[in-house]
Structures are given as structure tokens and as C-alpha cells.
XYZ file of C-alpha atoms in Angstrom:
518
model
C -130.621 114.360 144.269
C -128.621 115.628 146.982
C -127.577 119.138 145.719
C -125.075 119.651 148.829
C -123.278 116.573 147.520
C -123.348 117.787 143.790
C -122.116 121.188 144.591
C -121.006 123.100 147.731
C -123.744 125.403 148.760
C -124.146 124.630 152.272
C -121.639 127.124 153.750
C -121.653 129.611 151.019
C -124.951 130.873 150.005
C -126.630 133.607 151.756
C -130.296 133.498 152.392
C -131.039 135.617 155.441
C -129.474 137.075 158.599
C -128.188 135.723 161.783
C -130.740 136.793 164.457
C -127.940 137.247 167.021
C -125.041 138.597 164.934
C -126.907 140.441 162.294
C -124.942 139.378 159.524
C -126.087 137.059 156.449
C -126.235 133.433 157.452
C -125.400 130.424 155.076
C -127.791 127.487 154.571
C -128.357 124.778 152.099
C -131.263 126.642 150.325
C -131.236 127.582 146.636
C -128.495 129.988 145.741
C -130.597 132.739 144.661
C -131.788 135.079 147.451
C -135.175 136.585 147.720
C -135.518 140.250 148.780
C -137.710 139.322 151.902
C -134.699 137.467 153.244
C -132.781 140.997 153.823
C -135.601 142.218 156.068
C -136.548 138.930 158.068
C -135.676 138.607 161.560
C -134.919 140.748 164.684
C -131.213 141.358 164.045
C -129.810 144.793 163.794
C -128.985 144.053 160.043
C -132.667 143.220 159.511
C -133.944 146.139 161.264
C -131.760 148.548 159.312
C -132.892 146.883 156.046
C -136.481 147.195 157.205
C -136.014 150.813 157.816
C -134.517 151.910 154.582
C -136.595 149.681 152.418
C -139.683 151.627 153.635
C -138.110 154.577 151.574
C -137.477 152.488 148.533
C -133.856 151.664 149.099
C -132.710 148.395 147.424
C -131.555 146.018 150.144
C -129.807 143.600 147.791
C -126.116 143.573 147.306
C -124.086 140.812 145.402
C -126.567 138.098 146.250
C -128.089 136.368 142.996
C -131.466 137.708 142.025
C -134.145 134.867 141.654
C -135.794 134.342 138.253
C -139.301 135.529 139.854
C -137.982 138.775 140.910
C -136.293 139.655 137.326
C -139.340 141.566 136.320
C -137.942 144.680 134.683
C -139.002 144.062 131.151
C -138.325 147.534 129.672
C -135.003 147.102 127.611
C -135.218 150.704 126.653
C -134.005 151.535 130.138
C -130.646 149.590 129.414
C -130.059 151.702 126.311
C -130.991 155.072 128.159
C -128.807 153.906 131.128
C -125.667 154.187 128.978
C -126.857 156.927 126.957
C -127.037 159.294 129.764
C -123.954 158.075 131.319
C -121.910 158.888 128.350
C -123.765 162.153 127.033
C -121.695 164.120 129.447
C -118.673 166.554 129.283
C -116.198 163.711 130.333
C -116.574 162.319 126.702
C -116.636 165.290 125.105
C -113.105 165.982 126.749
C -111.987 162.581 125.108
C -112.561 163.801 121.623
C -111.089 167.178 122.437
C -107.708 165.606 123.300
C -107.019 164.622 119.631
C -105.897 168.145 118.516
C -103.883 169.851 121.554
C -102.415 166.778 123.041
C -101.948 164.246 120.013
C -101.655 166.875 117.277
C -103.907 164.754 114.859
C -105.962 165.942 111.807
C -109.786 166.091 111.704
C -110.572 163.038 109.473
C -107.987 160.672 111.058
C -109.374 161.578 114.515
C -112.873 161.034 113.417
C -112.333 157.598 112.018
C -110.389 156.673 115.074
C -113.239 157.754 117.384
C -115.913 155.859 115.342
C -114.118 152.507 114.832
C -112.131 152.192 118.274
C -115.563 152.967 119.993
C -117.151 150.177 118.034
C -114.407 147.803 119.366
C -114.435 149.209 122.830
C -118.082 148.886 123.708
C -118.564 145.381 122.230
C -117.494 143.640 125.486
C -119.805 145.968 127.578
C -122.752 145.016 125.415
C -121.734 141.397 125.377
C -121.425 141.117 129.288
C -124.697 143.044 129.711
C -126.533 140.043 128.147
C -125.125 137.816 131.293
C -127.391 139.737 133.868
C -130.791 138.429 132.732
C -129.355 134.928 132.299
C -127.549 134.511 135.519
C -128.996 137.293 137.894
C -125.485 138.076 139.057
C -123.455 141.388 139.267
C -120.475 141.725 136.942
C -117.889 141.102 139.813
C -119.773 138.015 141.200
C -120.116 136.765 137.550
C -116.311 137.264 137.252
C -115.771 134.628 139.869
C -116.389 132.128 136.980
C -113.492 133.487 135.285
C -111.116 134.325 138.095
C -112.162 132.060 140.846
C -113.716 132.859 144.286
C -110.312 134.315 145.437
C -108.707 135.495 142.382
C -111.745 137.915 141.785
C -110.718 140.055 144.685
C -107.622 141.138 142.610
C -109.984 142.432 140.033
C -112.297 143.977 142.626
C -109.424 145.991 144.062
C -108.598 147.430 140.574
C -112.383 148.029 140.030
C -112.653 149.861 143.438
C -109.495 152.155 142.401
C -111.307 152.634 139.013
C -114.694 153.690 140.478
C -113.344 155.906 143.051
C -110.592 157.378 141.084
C -112.617 158.325 138.035
C -115.443 159.541 140.220
C -112.995 162.028 141.822
C -111.506 163.193 138.448
C -115.049 163.618 136.967
C -116.400 165.434 139.986
C -113.258 167.778 139.663
C -114.129 168.590 136.146
C -117.709 169.400 136.954
C -116.541 171.651 139.906
C -114.335 173.349 137.518
C -117.196 174.225 135.075
C -119.035 175.496 138.061
C -116.404 177.596 139.297
C -115.798 178.998 135.630
C -119.353 180.386 135.674
C -119.229 181.742 139.174
C -115.676 182.121 140.810
C -117.516 182.854 143.983
C -118.296 179.124 144.242
C -115.097 177.448 145.552
C -114.063 173.940 144.110
C -114.926 172.120 147.190
C -118.320 173.448 147.137
C -118.970 172.319 143.514
C -117.454 168.800 144.319
C -119.859 168.429 147.290
C -122.798 169.495 145.355
C -122.080 166.834 142.487
C -121.231 164.186 144.893
C -124.204 164.856 147.026
C -126.544 164.585 144.074
C -124.991 161.437 142.734
C -125.340 160.059 146.290
C -129.011 160.930 146.312
C -129.464 158.930 143.171
C -127.412 155.847 143.934
C -128.333 155.275 147.645
C -131.845 154.081 146.417
C -130.176 151.455 144.152
C -131.022 149.851 140.782
C -134.600 151.296 139.981
C -133.739 154.998 141.043
C -130.582 154.741 138.988
C -132.304 153.658 135.898
C -135.164 156.257 136.365
C -132.713 159.050 136.729
C -130.649 157.861 133.671
C -133.733 157.393 131.552
C -134.381 161.121 131.758
C -131.001 162.858 132.314
C -129.737 162.529 128.809
C -132.400 165.052 127.664
C -131.072 168.296 129.081
C -127.439 167.222 128.356
C -128.375 166.495 124.612
C -130.046 169.831 124.144
C -127.133 171.797 125.576
C -124.642 169.886 123.317
C -126.873 170.706 120.285
C -126.768 174.376 121.332
C -123.022 174.216 121.614
C -122.996 172.479 118.228
C -125.269 175.228 116.623
C -123.232 178.034 118.068
C -119.992 176.708 117.024
C -121.183 176.048 113.532
C -122.491 179.453 113.389
C -119.059 180.987 114.630
C -117.416 179.497 111.449
C -114.307 178.683 113.364
C -114.212 174.968 112.594
C -111.046 173.934 110.608
C -110.802 170.817 108.534
C -107.250 170.072 109.736
C -105.153 167.694 107.360
C -103.833 164.486 108.829
C -100.212 163.914 109.007
C -98.265 160.782 107.754
C -95.337 158.559 108.852
C -94.261 157.180 112.310
C -95.377 160.389 114.086
C -98.992 160.040 112.764
C -98.964 156.336 113.658
C -97.937 156.928 117.130
C -100.394 159.705 117.670
C -103.079 157.649 116.265
C -102.351 154.669 118.463
C -102.080 156.886 121.704
C -105.287 158.716 120.879
C -107.033 155.395 120.178
C -105.805 154.069 123.577
C -107.604 157.057 125.322
C -110.814 156.552 123.270
C -110.741 152.643 123.920
C -109.970 152.980 127.600
C -113.177 155.532 128.160
C -115.449 153.330 126.112
C -114.434 149.878 127.497
C -114.335 151.149 130.996
C -117.921 150.130 131.625
C -117.126 146.457 131.129
C -116.562 145.758 134.839
C -120.067 147.146 135.558
C -122.011 145.655 132.772
C -124.303 142.945 134.113
C -125.080 145.229 137.028
C -127.603 147.008 135.134
C -129.621 144.210 133.597
C -129.832 141.646 136.487
C -133.341 142.308 137.079
C -134.278 141.729 133.428
C -136.255 138.501 132.946
C -134.159 135.308 131.948
C -136.168 135.066 128.735
C -135.351 138.508 127.431
C -133.569 138.310 124.048
C -129.778 138.311 124.326
C -129.821 140.069 120.833
C -132.125 142.865 121.937
C -130.163 143.370 125.203
C -126.926 143.561 123.369
C -128.294 146.055 120.670
C -129.753 148.337 123.195
C -126.630 148.447 125.307
C -124.369 148.756 122.114
C -126.610 151.592 120.614
C -126.965 153.350 124.056
C -123.072 153.405 124.199
C -121.927 154.198 120.524
C -124.454 157.264 119.888
C -123.531 159.450 122.807
C -119.921 158.592 122.668
C -119.358 159.373 118.939
C -121.574 162.272 119.200
C -119.938 164.076 122.096
C -116.372 163.023 121.316
C -116.695 164.235 117.583
C -118.249 167.506 118.845
C -115.183 167.904 121.096
C -112.818 167.122 118.263
C -114.402 169.549 115.979
C -114.511 172.475 118.706
C -110.835 171.662 119.573
C -109.827 172.527 115.964
C -110.625 176.155 116.674
C -107.810 176.117 119.114
C -105.198 176.363 116.293
C -107.061 179.421 114.962
C -104.187 182.338 115.165
C -106.667 184.979 114.020
C -108.894 184.265 116.998
C -107.123 183.016 120.019
C -110.199 183.052 122.324
C -110.351 179.135 122.082
C -106.860 178.520 122.585
C -106.592 180.728 125.540
C -109.797 179.265 127.196
C -108.302 175.843 126.690
C -105.097 176.883 128.157
C -106.464 178.658 131.066
C -109.560 176.524 132.074
C -109.158 173.232 130.046
C -112.575 171.899 128.760
C -114.426 174.546 130.715
C -112.576 177.295 129.033
C -113.158 175.625 125.587
C -117.008 175.392 126.124
C -117.041 178.912 127.701
C -115.438 180.265 124.381
C -118.296 178.756 122.415
C -121.145 179.626 124.748
C -120.377 182.989 126.707
C -119.781 185.406 123.979
C -123.064 184.852 122.015
C -125.392 183.665 124.871
C -124.140 185.587 127.998
C -125.942 184.425 131.167
C -127.804 181.791 129.249
C -124.447 180.441 128.140
C -123.548 180.317 131.826
C -126.684 178.262 132.617
C -125.879 175.885 129.908
C -122.374 175.284 131.494
C -123.900 174.560 134.712
C -126.049 172.074 133.191
C -123.108 170.199 131.579
C -121.513 170.317 135.063
C -124.317 168.502 136.632
C -124.199 165.984 133.737
C -121.146 164.635 135.708
C -123.909 163.029 137.999
C -125.229 160.657 135.290
C -121.553 159.735 134.663
C -120.773 159.003 138.182
C -123.889 157.018 139.086
C -122.519 153.796 137.477
C -119.207 154.261 139.271
C -120.598 154.682 142.697
C -123.568 152.169 142.363
C -121.035 149.446 141.037
C -118.488 150.219 143.572
C -120.418 148.659 146.272
C -120.401 145.258 144.659
C -116.750 145.194 144.176
C -116.248 145.998 147.880
C -118.726 143.180 148.756
C -116.873 140.462 147.034
C -113.864 141.087 149.078
C -115.004 139.138 152.040
C -117.928 137.947 153.970
C -117.707 140.841 156.377
C -117.969 143.427 153.598
C -120.927 141.525 152.138
C -122.456 141.843 155.635
C -122.342 145.649 155.388
C -125.432 146.734 153.450
C -124.974 148.228 150.074
C -126.406 151.572 150.895
C -123.621 152.180 153.498
C -120.921 151.265 151.032
C -122.464 153.899 148.812
C -122.059 156.516 151.539
C -118.646 155.544 152.480
C -117.336 155.399 148.773
C -118.986 159.140 148.311
C -116.979 160.306 151.446
C -113.782 158.713 150.129
C -113.797 160.123 146.625
C -114.827 163.586 147.888
C -111.813 163.367 150.228
C -109.553 162.687 147.273
C -111.182 165.293 144.881
C -111.236 168.338 147.380
C -107.541 168.538 147.751
C -106.873 167.199 144.180
C -108.824 170.204 142.867
C -106.032 172.488 143.422
C -103.056 170.404 143.996
C -102.795 167.077 142.179
C -105.654 166.898 139.529
C -103.277 166.054 136.814
C -101.400 163.638 138.762
C -104.780 161.879 139.683
C -105.806 161.790 136.245
C -102.504 160.385 134.859
C -102.485 157.630 137.583
C -106.145 156.634 136.391
C -105.018 156.392 132.722
C -101.989 154.238 133.976
C -104.321 151.730 135.679
C -106.726 151.579 132.978
C -105.034 148.754 131.076
C -106.502 146.359 133.588
C -109.823 146.281 131.558
C -107.860 144.683 128.507
C -106.429 142.074 130.751
C -109.846 141.482 132.174
C -111.548 141.033 128.966
C -108.523 138.817 127.514
C -108.874 136.307 130.287
C -112.878 136.443 130.568
C -113.510 135.997 126.957
C -110.896 133.227 126.607
C -112.469 131.413 129.743
C -115.968 131.816 128.183
C -115.374 130.685 124.430
C -112.518 128.271 125.000
C -113.034 126.682 128.417
C -116.559 127.186 129.440
C -117.655 126.933 125.933
C -120.585 128.931 126.803
C -121.811 126.383 129.532
C -122.060 127.500 133.271
C -123.286 125.855 136.412
C -124.563 129.064 137.883
C -125.483 127.113 141.231
C -121.723 127.329 142.273
C -121.636 131.192 142.029
C -120.674 131.351 145.795
C -118.821 127.929 146.247
C -114.927 128.567 146.302
C -114.154 124.721 146.174
C -116.206 124.273 142.755
C -115.346 127.518 141.069
C -112.006 127.704 139.088
C -109.000 127.855 141.547
C -108.039 131.339 140.139
C -104.261 130.710 140.058
C -104.202 130.649 136.178
C -106.296 133.904 136.007
C -104.023 135.691 138.499
C -100.673 134.421 136.730
C -102.224 135.550 133.398
C -103.224 138.846 134.926
C -99.453 139.322 135.756
C -98.514 138.653 132.136
C -100.969 141.195 130.904
C -99.467 143.668 133.133
C -96.034 143.140 131.837
C -97.469 143.374 128.394
C -99.144 146.706 129.172
C -95.828 147.909 130.743
C -94.172 147.172 127.468
C -96.476 148.919 125.295
C -97.632 151.751 127.147
C -96.927 155.368 126.187
C -97.949 157.626 129.191
C -96.767 160.816 130.803
C -94.957 158.858 133.486
C -93.451 156.035 131.529
C -93.110 154.910 127.907
C -92.579 151.152 127.517
C -89.747 149.769 125.357
C -92.171 148.664 122.504
C -94.181 151.837 122.850
C -91.022 153.820 122.618
C -90.234 152.265 119.116
C -93.322 153.824 117.719
C -94.042 157.406 116.744
C -92.209 160.565 117.753
C -89.128 159.934 120.093
C -89.930 161.126 123.518
C -93.606 160.441 123.119
C -93.909 156.949 121.431
C -97.139 155.089 120.581
C -99.429 153.508 123.102
C -100.144 149.880 122.458
C -100.523 148.913 125.931
C -104.129 147.848 125.465
C -103.315 145.489 122.574
C -100.430 143.907 124.385
C -102.225 143.511 127.603
C -105.006 141.712 125.969
C -102.738 139.610 123.880
C -100.341 138.720 126.673
C -103.204 137.976 129.095
C -105.259 135.754 126.699
C -102.350 133.629 125.345
C -100.800 133.088 128.659
C -104.231 132.291 130.182
C -104.752 129.397 127.400
C -101.632 127.722 128.678
C -102.169 128.110 132.522
C -105.708 127.187 132.360
C -105.289 124.245 130.604
C -102.781 123.281 133.097
C -104.874 124.371 136.047
C -107.961 122.343 134.609
C -105.785 119.161 134.080
C -104.572 119.435 137.807
C -107.752 120.492 139.562
C -110.441 119.421 137.088
C -112.351 122.685 137.463
């Protein structure tokens, strides 16, 4: 059978490099690309790849992984990958928001953390099962949902998310280091954490997994010390829950923060399973991913929640003062410094360095979002994009440390609704229109992938739903305003974004398939 007539691969499947121009060439070979294709030839591109692969740097970018190179059979690494990425101070901070920001009780916050996280991480675990089957990165896989050109819109949002959250996270880490030693300026802490993150991510898939396989251990030990010291202090308070519309609004807004953090990994999910064998159990892949997410998220967020209850202790204002003056760093310092002294400071430094594990997925996956933007971006090796991304988020974080940290964080929360839109469209395409059947050979063929117009239009409707339901510092939507306390509202932006996107996509995609047949 003539594959070129069956589906368009002749001008879209990279299998090597142009010996004169040094960029990937496109032939009518099979659309999976073997690793030796990146280092073959006399071009500058091939020479650079040969030079870096000697040091163990992964040469592959968004190109599909062939089945004979999917040899990573250790599913435990999938679990530890997400366990380490979430056993961090950033997730601790999410749980702590329940008391000082949303004025919730302990039990209602605890239940919100558990049930919302169970919902939020399910798409991450689901899309992780696609990596072994298809050998494609998550953004490339998204071409089957959004089309070859429509996915570029999604990639732009993912780039903003990767860079923005990396900047926010590294600022938090630098603040913790500064809280221990004020002689270390903020920019120094930022550079230290960013450099360590780059050193891990520049080598690629294997080194990222090796680092995440072990990095959760010191973080877990420190968090257990925090738990023990706080329990020994007797400062925990089982705050009663409220009732009425104010309680409903606060629960919805806190749930939005929890959901946004947990589901944020969806746009990276398949990136960390693409080297798993095609025959690996989907159930096991799902279970390891889900377990690797739910355990650290619930543990750290519930710990942050419990310690935050002490900020309302009028007899001992040290917790409230610490949180007011230094945020999460001050809250942890109030737990660790008085009883442990210098060892408590050491513990805080370890938690600051846990940001590395949190930022590794951001920076590693950033490169794939950049490479789907166009052929010229794909021609730039992955490790170069890793370096550029690191420079960019440092350039944002260093001035942001002392000037616009809150503005940056509020902006990141504002654009976080795109993930609900992404899930609404991709899940609808998978279950309703694809009916779980894919022709994976067309992953790089614009004329055979969905046109993408339906997805882009549905994305716009999803944005409209998010705006109607959001309740953020900068803006409260007309529906969000009707829930909860006047002036604060209740955030239903994620729910409306998902619903508007999914329902509109059902109509638009039906019309698109009827018109174009694909």
C-alpha cells in the first residue's frame, strides 16, 4: 500500500537533518524518528547533537519515539516523578490559603482538599496512559484534538504557564533562603535554584526521572519534622466551619485554587511516559500516576491547612506575624526556628531547594510547547530551548522578587482556567468523536489532522465561561459575583470554562467533521 497516498507524511515527518542547512529534513519514512537520526550527517545541527549526546543529553524533541526505543519499564519512576514534583513548599502553600485568605474551617477545608484533588489529577493520570501507546509528547498529542495549527494556541498558554509558574515558584524558594540568611539577596537565591533546575532538565528525560526518583525523600523528612514539631507545640485549632452563602462562596474559591494546582500537570502528562513500552498496562500507568499525585498533594496541603489554623491564635501571635511578614516562609519559620534553631534553618533551606523538583516538569515540558510553534522552532535542539526558558523566567523573577510578585501570581491564577478548557475539548474529542480510535501515523500531517477551527471556537467559548464565573483579585464575573459574600463572590470559573468549551465543541466539531470529513 502506498502510505503517501493514504496519509500525508511526505512533507511533514522529520527523520534526520539537512546536511547543508542543518535543520530537520522531511521524507516519506515512517513517522517515528530513531535517535541516531539526530546525530547523522555533517551539518552544524548534527555536530552539535553529537557533541552533547556524548554527555548524556537527550537529543529528541517533539519527534515521535519509535517502539523499539520505548524501553523504560520501571513504572515506579512515573509515580516518583509526580510524588517529588508535588512534595514541595508550593503545594503546602495552597493548603495554607484556606484559613487566612478564604476564612474556612478545618474540616470543610480538609474535605475540599481531598475530593477536589481526586477530581483534578484524574485527567493527568488519564493522559499519562497515552505516552506509551503513541510515543508522543502531550502538546503533539494535542494535535489530534486541536489540529496542527490550533494546537499552537494551546502551546502559547502552556508556555505562559511554564515560564510564569517557574518564576513564581523560584521567587518563593528565594524568599525561604532569604528568611534563613538575609545576607543572601533575592536574585542570588533565584539564580541558585534556577541553575540547579537547568542542570537537571538540560539532560532530558532520564536525568529528570532519576532526580525526581530520589528528591522526594529529603522533602518528606523535613515535612514530617514540621508535622512533629507543630503537633508538639499544641497550636493546632479545629476551626469550626461556617454556613450559608459566604461558606459556599469560600469553598468554591478555595476549590478553584486546589483544582488549578493539581490539574496543572495535565498539559505535561504524556511527556513523562513516552519512553514506556507500548505493552505496558494502562491501568498500572494510571494508578502509579494517580497515586504519585494524590499522596503528596493531600499530605502537603493538609499540613499547610493545619499549621495555618495557628495564625488565628490570639494568645501566641508568632504564627500570624510570621505569615504577615514573610508569607509561607514566615509560617514555616514559626514552626521550626524556636525549637530547632540552626537545624530549623537548615530544614527551611531544604524546602527552598524542593522548588527544583517542582520546576523540573515546567522547564522540561516548556521545550515541547515551543517546538510545536513551527518548523524553525523544532529545528532548535531541545536543550537550547531549556537554556533560553531558564534565562527568561529568571529575567521575570529577579525584578518580580521585590516589585510585582503578587501581580505575577494573580496573573498566573487568572490564566489557569485554560486547563479546564483544554480538558473539556480534548476529552470530548477522545470519547465522542475519536471514540478512542487514532491513526497515529498522521501526527505531523496538517491536511489529515482535524482542521482545528472547532477547537479554537470552543476555546473562545470556554474563555467566555471562565470570565463569567471567575472570582479573582482583578475581576469577579457576573455569575461568580452572585455567589458568596458581596465583593468576594465564589469562583465557578473552572466549572463554566469546562462546560462551555465541551458543549460548544460538540456542536462545532460535528459541523466541522460534516464539512471537512476529518
